CSV table of C-alpha atoms and ligand atoms in Angstrom, one decimal:
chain,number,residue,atom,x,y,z
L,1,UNK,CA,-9.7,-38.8,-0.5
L,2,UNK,CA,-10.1,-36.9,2.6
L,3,UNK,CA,-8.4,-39.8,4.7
L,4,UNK,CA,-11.4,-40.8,7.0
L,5,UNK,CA,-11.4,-36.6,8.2
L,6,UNK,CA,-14.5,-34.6,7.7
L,7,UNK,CA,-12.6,-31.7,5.8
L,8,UNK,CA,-9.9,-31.4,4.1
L,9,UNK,CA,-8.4,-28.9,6.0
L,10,UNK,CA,-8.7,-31.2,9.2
L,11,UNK,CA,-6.5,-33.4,7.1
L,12,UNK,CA,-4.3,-31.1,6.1
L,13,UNK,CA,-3.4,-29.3,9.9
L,14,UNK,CA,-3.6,-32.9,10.4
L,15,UNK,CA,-0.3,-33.7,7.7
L,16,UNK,CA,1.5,-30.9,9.1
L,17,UNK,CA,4.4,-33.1,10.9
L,18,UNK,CA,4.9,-35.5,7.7
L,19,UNK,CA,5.1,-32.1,5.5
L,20,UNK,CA,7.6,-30.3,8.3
L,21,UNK,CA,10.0,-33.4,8.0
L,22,UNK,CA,9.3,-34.3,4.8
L,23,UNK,CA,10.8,-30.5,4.0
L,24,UNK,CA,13.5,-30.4,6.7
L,25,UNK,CA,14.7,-34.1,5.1
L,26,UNK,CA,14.5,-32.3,1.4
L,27,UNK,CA,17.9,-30.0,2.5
L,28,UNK,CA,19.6,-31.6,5.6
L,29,UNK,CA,22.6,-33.9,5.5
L,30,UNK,CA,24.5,-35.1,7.5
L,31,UNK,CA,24.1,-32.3,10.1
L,32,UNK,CA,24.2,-29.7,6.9
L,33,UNK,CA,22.1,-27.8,4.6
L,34,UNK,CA,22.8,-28.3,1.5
L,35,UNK,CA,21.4,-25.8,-1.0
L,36,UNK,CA,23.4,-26.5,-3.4
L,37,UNK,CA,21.0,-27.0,-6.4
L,38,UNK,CA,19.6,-23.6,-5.6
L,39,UNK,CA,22.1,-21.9,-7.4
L,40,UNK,CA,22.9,-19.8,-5.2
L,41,UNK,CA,26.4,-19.1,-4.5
L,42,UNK,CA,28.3,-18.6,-1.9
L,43,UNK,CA,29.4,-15.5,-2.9
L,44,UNK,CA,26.7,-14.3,-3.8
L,45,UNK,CA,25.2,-14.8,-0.3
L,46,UNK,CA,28.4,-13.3,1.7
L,47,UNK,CA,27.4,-10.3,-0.2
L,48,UNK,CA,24.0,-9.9,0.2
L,49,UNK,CA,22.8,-6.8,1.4
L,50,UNK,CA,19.2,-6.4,1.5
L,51,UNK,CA,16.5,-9.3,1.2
L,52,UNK,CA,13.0,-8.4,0.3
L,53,UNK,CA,10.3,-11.2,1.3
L,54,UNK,CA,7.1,-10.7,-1.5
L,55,UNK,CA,4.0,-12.1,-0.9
L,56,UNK,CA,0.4,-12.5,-0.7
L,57,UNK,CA,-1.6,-13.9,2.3
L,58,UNK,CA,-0.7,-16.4,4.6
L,59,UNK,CA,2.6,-16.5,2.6
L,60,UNK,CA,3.2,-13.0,3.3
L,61,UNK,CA,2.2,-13.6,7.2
L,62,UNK,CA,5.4,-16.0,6.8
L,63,UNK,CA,7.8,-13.2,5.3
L,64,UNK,CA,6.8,-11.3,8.8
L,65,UNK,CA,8.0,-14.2,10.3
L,66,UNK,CA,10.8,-14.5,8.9
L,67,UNK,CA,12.1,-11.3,8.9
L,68,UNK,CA,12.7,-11.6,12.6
L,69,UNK,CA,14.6,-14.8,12.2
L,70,UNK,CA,17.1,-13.4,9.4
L,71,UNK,CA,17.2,-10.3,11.6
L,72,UNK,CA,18.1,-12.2,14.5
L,73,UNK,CA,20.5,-14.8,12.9
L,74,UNK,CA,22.5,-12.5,10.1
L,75,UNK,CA,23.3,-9.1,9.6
L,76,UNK,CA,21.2,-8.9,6.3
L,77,UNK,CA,18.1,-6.3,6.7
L,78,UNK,CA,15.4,-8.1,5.6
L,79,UNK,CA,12.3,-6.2,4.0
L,80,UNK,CA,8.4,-7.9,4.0
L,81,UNK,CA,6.3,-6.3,1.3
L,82,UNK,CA,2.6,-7.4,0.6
L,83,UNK,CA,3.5,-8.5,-3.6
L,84,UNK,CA,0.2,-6.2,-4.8
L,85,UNK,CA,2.0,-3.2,-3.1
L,86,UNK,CA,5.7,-4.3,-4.3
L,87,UNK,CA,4.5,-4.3,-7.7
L,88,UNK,CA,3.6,-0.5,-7.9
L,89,UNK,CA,5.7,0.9,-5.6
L,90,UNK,CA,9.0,2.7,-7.2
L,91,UNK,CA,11.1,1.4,-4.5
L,92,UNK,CA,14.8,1.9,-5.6
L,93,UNK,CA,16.2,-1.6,-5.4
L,94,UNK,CA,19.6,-2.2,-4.0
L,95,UNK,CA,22.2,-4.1,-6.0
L,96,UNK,CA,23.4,-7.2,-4.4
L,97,UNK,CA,19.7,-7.9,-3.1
L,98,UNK,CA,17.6,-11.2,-3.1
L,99,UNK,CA,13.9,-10.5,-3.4
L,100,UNK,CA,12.4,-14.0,-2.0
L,101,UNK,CA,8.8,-14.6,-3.1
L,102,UNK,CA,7.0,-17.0,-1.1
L,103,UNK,CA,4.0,-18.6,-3.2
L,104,UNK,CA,2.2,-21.8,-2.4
L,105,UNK,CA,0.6,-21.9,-5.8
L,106,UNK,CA,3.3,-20.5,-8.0
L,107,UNK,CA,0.6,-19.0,-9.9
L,108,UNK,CA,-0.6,-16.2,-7.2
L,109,UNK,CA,-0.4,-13.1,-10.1
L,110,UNK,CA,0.5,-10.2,-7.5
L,111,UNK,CA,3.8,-12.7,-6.6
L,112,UNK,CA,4.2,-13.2,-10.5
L,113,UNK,CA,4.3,-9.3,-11.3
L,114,UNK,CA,6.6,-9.0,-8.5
L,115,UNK,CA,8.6,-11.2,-9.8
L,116,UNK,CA,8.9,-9.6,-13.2
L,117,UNK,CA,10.0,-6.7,-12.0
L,118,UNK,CA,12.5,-8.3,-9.7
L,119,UNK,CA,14.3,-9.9,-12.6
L,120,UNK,CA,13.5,-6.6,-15.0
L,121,UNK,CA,15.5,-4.9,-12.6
L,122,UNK,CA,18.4,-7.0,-12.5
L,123,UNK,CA,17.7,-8.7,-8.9
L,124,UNK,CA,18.4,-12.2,-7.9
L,125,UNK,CA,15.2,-14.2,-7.2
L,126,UNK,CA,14.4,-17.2,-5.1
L,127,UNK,CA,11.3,-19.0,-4.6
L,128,UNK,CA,9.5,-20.6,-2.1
L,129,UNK,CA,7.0,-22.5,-4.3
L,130,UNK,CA,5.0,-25.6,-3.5
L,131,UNK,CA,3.5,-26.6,-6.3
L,132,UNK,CA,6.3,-28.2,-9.2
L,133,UNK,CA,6.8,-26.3,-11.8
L,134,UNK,CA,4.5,-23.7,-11.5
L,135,UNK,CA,4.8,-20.4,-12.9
L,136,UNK,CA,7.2,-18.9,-10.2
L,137,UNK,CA,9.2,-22.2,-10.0
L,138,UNK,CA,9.8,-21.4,-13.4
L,139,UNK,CA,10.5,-18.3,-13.7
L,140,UNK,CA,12.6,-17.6,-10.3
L,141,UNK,CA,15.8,-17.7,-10.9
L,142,UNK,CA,16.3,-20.4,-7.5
L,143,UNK,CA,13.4,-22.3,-6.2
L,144,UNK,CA,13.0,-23.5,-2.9
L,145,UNK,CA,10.4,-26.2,-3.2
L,146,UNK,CA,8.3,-27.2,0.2
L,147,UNK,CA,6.6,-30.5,0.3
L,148,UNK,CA,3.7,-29.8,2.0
L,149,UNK,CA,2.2,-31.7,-1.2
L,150,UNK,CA,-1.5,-31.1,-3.1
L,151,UNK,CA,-3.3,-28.3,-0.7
L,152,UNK,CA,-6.9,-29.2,-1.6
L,153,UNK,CA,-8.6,-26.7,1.2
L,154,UNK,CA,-8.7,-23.1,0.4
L,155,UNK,CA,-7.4,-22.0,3.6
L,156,UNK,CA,-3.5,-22.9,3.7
L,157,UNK,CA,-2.4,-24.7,6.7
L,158,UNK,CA,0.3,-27.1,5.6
L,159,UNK,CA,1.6,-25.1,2.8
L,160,UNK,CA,2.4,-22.2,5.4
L,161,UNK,CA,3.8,-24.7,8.3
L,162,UNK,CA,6.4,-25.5,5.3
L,163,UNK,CA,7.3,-22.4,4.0
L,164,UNK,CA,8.1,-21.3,7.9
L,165,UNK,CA,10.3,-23.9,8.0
L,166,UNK,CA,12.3,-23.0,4.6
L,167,UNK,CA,12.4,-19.6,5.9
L,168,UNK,CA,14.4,-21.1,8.9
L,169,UNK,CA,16.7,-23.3,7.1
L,170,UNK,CA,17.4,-20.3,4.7
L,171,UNK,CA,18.0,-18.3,7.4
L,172,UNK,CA,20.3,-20.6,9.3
L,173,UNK,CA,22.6,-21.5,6.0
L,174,UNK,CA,23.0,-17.9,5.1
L,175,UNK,CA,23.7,-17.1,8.7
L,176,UNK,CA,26.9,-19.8,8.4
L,177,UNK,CA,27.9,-19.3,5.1
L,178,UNK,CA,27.9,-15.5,6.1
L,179,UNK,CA,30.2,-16.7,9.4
L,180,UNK,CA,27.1,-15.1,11.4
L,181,UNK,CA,26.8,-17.7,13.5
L,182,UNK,CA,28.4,-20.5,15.8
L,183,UNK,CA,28.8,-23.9,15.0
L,184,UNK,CA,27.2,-24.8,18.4
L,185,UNK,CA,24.3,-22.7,17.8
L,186,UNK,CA,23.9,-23.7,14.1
L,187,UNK,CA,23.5,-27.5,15.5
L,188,UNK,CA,21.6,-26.4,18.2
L,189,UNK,CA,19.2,-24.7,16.1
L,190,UNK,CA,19.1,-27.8,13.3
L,191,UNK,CA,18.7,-30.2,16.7
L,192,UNK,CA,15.3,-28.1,17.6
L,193,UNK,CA,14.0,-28.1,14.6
L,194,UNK,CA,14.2,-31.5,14.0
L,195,UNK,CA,11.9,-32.3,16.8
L,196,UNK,CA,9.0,-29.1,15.6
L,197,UNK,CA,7.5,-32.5,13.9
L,198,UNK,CA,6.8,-33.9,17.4
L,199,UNK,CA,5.8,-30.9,18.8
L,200,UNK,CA,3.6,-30.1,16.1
L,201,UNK,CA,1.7,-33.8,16.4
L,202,UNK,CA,1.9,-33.0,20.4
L,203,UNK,CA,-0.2,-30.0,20.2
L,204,UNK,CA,-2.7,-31.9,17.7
L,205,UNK,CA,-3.4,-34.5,20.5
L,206,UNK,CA,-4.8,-31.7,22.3
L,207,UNK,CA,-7.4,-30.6,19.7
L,208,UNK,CA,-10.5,-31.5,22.0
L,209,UNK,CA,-9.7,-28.7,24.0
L,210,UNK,CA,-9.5,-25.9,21.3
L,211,UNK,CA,-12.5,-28.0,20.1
L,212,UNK,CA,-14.3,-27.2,23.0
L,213,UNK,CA,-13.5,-23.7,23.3
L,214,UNK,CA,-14.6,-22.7,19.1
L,215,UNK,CA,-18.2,-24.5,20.4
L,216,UNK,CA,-18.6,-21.9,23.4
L,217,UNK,CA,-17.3,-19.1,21.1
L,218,UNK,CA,-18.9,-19.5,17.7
L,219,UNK,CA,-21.6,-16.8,17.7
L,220,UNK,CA,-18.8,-14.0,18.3
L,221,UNK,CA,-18.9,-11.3,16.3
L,222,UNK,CA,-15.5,-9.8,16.7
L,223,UNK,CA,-12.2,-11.1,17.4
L,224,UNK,CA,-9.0,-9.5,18.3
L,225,UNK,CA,-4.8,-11.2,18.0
L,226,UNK,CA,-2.2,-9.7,19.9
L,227,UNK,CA,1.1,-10.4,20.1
L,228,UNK,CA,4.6,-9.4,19.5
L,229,UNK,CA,7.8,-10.0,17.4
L,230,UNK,CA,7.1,-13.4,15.9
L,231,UNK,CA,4.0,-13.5,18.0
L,232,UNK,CA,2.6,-10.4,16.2
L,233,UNK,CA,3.6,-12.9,13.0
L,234,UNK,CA,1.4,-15.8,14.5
L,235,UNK,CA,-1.4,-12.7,15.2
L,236,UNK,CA,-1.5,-12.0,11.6
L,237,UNK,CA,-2.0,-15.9,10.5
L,238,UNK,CA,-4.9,-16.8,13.2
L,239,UNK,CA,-6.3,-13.6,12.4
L,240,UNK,CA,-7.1,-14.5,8.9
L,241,UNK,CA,-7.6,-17.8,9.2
L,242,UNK,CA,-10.7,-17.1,11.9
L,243,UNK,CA,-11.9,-14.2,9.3
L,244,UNK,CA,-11.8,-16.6,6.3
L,245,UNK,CA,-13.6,-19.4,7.0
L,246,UNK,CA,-15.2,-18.5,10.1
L,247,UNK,CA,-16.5,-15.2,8.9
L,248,UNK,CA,-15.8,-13.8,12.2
L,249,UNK,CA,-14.7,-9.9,11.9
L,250,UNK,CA,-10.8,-10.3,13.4
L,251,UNK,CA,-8.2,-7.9,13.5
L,252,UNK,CA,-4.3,-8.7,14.2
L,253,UNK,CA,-2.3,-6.2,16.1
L,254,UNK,CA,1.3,-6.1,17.2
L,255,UNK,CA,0.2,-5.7,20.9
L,256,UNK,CA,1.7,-2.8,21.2
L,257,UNK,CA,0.2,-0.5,19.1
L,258,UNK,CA,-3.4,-0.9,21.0
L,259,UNK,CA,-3.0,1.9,23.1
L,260,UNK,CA,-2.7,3.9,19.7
L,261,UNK,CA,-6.1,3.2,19.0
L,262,UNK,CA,-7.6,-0.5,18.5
L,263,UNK,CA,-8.0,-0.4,22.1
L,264,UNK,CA,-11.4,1.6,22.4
L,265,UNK,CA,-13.1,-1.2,20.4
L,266,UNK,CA,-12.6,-3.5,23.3
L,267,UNK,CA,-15.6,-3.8,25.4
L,268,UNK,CA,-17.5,-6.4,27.7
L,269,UNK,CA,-17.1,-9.9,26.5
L,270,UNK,CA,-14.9,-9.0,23.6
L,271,UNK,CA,-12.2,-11.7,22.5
L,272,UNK,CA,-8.6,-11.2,22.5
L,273,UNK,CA,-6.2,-13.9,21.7
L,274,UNK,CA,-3.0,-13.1,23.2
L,275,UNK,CA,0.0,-15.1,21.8
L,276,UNK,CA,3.3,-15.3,24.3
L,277,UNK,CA,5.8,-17.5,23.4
L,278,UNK,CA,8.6,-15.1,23.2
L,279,UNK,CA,10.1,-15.1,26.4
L,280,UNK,CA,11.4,-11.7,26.0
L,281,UNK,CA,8.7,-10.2,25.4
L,282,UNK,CA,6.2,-11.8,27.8
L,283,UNK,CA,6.1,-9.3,30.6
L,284,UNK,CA,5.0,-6.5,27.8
L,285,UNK,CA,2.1,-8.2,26.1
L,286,UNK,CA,0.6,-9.6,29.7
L,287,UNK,CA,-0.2,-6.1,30.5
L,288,UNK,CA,-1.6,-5.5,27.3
L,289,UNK,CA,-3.6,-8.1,28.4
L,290,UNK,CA,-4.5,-6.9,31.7
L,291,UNK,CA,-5.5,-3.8,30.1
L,292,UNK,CA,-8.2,-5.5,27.6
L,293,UNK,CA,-9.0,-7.6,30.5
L,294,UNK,CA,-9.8,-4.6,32.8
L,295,UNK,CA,-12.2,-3.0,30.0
L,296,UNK,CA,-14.1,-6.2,30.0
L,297,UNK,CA,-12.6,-8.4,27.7
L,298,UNK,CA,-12.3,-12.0,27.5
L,299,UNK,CA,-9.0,-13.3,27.0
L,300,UNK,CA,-7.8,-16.6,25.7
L,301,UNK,CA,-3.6,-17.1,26.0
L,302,UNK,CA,-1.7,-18.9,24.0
L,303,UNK,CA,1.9,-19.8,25.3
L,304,UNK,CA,4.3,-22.1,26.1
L,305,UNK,CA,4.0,-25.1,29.0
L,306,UNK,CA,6.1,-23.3,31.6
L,307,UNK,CA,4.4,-19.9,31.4
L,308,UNK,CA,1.6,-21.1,33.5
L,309,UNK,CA,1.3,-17.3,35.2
L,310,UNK,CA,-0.7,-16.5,32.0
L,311,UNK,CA,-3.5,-18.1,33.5
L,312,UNK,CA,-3.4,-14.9,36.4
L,313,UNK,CA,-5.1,-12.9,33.5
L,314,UNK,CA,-6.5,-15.0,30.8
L,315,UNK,CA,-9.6,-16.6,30.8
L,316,UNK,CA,-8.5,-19.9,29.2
L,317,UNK,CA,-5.2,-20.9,27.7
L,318,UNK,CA,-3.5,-23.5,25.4
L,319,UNK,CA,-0.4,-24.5,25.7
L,320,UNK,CA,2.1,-25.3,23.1
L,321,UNK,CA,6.0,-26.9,23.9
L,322,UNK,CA,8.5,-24.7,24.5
L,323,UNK,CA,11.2,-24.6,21.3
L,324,UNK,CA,13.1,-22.0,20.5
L,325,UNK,CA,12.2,-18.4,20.5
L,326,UNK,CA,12.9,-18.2,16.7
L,327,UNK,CA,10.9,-21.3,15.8
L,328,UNK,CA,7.7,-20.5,17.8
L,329,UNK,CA,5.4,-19.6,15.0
L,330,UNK,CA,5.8,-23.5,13.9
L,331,UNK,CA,3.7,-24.5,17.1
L,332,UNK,CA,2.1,-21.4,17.8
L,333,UNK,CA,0.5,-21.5,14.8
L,334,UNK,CA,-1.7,-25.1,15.2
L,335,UNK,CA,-4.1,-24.4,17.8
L,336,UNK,CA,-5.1,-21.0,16.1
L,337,UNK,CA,-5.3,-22.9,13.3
L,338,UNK,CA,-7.8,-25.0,14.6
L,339,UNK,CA,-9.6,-22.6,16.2
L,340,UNK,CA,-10.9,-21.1,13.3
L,341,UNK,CA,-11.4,-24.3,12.0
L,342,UNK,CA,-13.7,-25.5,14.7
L,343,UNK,CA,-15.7,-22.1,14.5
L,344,UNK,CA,-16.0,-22.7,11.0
L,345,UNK,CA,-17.5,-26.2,11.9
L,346,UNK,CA,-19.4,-25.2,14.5
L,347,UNK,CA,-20.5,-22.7,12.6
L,348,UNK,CA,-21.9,-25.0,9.8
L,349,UNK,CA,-19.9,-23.5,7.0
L,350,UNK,CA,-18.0,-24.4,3.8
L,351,UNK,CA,-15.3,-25.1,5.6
L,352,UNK,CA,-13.0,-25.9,2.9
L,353,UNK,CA,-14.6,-23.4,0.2
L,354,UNK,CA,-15.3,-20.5,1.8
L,355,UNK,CA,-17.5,-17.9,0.5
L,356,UNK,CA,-15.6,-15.1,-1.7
L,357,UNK,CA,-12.3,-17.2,-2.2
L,358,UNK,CA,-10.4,-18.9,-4.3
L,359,UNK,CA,-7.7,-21.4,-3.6
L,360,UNK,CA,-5.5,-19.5,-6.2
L,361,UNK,CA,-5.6,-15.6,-6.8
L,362,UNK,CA,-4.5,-15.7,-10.4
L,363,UNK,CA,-6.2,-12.1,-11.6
L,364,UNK,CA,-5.5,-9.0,-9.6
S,1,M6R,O1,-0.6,-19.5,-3.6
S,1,M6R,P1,-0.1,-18.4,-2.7
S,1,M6R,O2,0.8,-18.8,-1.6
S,1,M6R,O3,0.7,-17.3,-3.5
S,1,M6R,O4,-1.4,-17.7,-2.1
S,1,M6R,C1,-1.3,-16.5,-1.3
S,1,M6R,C2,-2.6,-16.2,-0.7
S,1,M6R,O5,-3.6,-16.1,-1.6
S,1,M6R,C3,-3.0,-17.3,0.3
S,1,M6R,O6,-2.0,-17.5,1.3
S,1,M6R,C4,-4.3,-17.0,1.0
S,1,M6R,O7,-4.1,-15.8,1.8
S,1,M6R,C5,-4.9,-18.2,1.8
S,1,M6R,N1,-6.3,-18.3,1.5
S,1,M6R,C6,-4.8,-18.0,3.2
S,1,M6R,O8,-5.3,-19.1,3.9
């Protein structure tokens, strides 16, 4: 059942280009995507004038994701809200809104209250629900479904690759039907993300390497992600997948808030795992490198083949193919993945049960 790997989260980082195209395949034709079962209508999108991403989790690590991409691709402010705050908050709702919950389970019951309340107050709702005909595919009044298929390990790693990806494709098709963007770049975009696949079962050839480093680095006790804009997104992910199943303390910051504070916890031999695929952004998080590195701090980069100056300040560095800016978290994503994986091996844990957890958080 575990296809010949030792875990099945090995299997499932493993799946992670099927379930990318496999999702991709679900909603583009011909050079289009076609949404059209989603109910939502055209007019309903042109007006849109606030989206609210809701979520738990990993899924909620993809709403700060994709708020940069709808930020960067239509003119729509986008807001992410953790679903357990959402659902207390008194936040007046605009009309014409779309509150998106992204849920791998459909059953996760933060998401579900959020939900509610969405609907209770009158707002549109779309979700981005893996599992058929679970409670938020139900209840949503649009469902996005990713086919990331059964997600056995506790720690999501395919079920979030997909929902990135239906993030993008929702971004892109509100983005045209909005007239937001050009034709060229619309195919552009659609042309790059047809080869994240690929890229994806690139970086997974590579594996020995990360492999190699989670052996020297399994008795940490700390670790700190940095990054920023969608690299502060990726942060947030590898933070919490080397906290869950590695049960290694590990804090995400966007890389420029550590002067404001987090930086006095870095010390000799601390790790910090700097993610820089965003081009424009590069120059800004290296010296937030150089200044954990100067205070004693062991730095591991993780950027794009190209940006080989990284290696001036970190102390080891994985590389990833270059895609587009927007798309980065797709690859960026992998080796961090597993990273925490291999801790977790190393380590001797539960690797797909972890202490503390469930697979699917369906009490408060
Ligand atoms: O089923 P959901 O996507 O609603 O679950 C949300 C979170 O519970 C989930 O992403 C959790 O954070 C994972 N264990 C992360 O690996």
């Amino acid at each position: 059942e575990k296809g010949g790997y030792e875990h099945f989260m090995l299997k499932e980082i493993h799946e992670q280009p099927k379930v990318i195209r496999d999702t991709i395949n679900s909603v583009v034709k011909d050079g289009r995507i076609v949404l059209d079962e989603f109910g939502l209508t055209d007019e309903e999108v042109k007006a849109l004038s606030q989206i609210y991403i809701v979520a738990c989790g990993s899924a909620y690590h993809v709403g700060v994701a994709a708020q940069y991409v709808f930020e960067e691709l239509t003119s729509i402010p986008v807001r992410v809200e953790l679903a357990s705050e959402f659902r207390y908050r008194k936040m007046p709702l605009s009309k014409n809104s779309l509150v998106v919950i992204i849920s791998q389970s459909g059953e996760t019951a933060d998401s579900r209250a959020a939900l509610t309340l969405a609907k209770e107050r009158g707002i549109k709702t779309l979700g981005i629900v893996n599992v058929v005909g679970s409670n938020i595919a139900r209840e949503a009044d649009s469902v996005f479904y990713t086919l990331a298929g059964p997600e056995i390990s506790v720690a999501t790693t395919k079920a979030y690759s997909t929902q990135l990806i239906a993030a993008y494709l929702l971004a892109m098709q509100f983005a045209k039907v909005r007239e937001e963007i050009t034709e060229e770049r619309f195919a552009e975009l659609l042309e790059e993300l047809n080869t994240i696949p690929d890229k994806v079962a690139k970086i997974l050839e590579d594996k020995e390497r990360i492999q190699w480093f989670a052996s020297k680095f399994s008795n940490i006790r700390d670790a700190f992600f940095i990054g920023r804009g969608i690299d502060y997104a990726v942060s947030l992910e590898g933070s919490l997948k080397m906290k869950e199943i590695s049960y290694i303390h590990s804090e995400a910051y966007a890389a420029g808030e550590l002067k404001h504070g987090p930086i006095s916890l870095i010390e000799n031999g601390t790790l910090v795992i700097s993610v820089l695929t965003q081009q424009a952004l590069f120059e800004k998080t290296v010296s937030n490198m150089v200044e954990c590195k100067s205070r004693g701090a062991y730095i591991m980069g993780l950027t794009s083949y190209g940006n080989y100056s990284v290696e001036d300040t970190a102390d080891f560095t994985a590389y990833v193919p270059k895609t587009d800016p927007l798309f980065a978290a797709s690859l960026a994503v992998v080796p961090l993945q597993l990273l925490g994986y291999y801790i977790s091996v190393a380590k001797g844990l539960d690797v797909d049960k972890p202490r503390n957890l469930a697979k699917s958080v369906t009490v408060e």
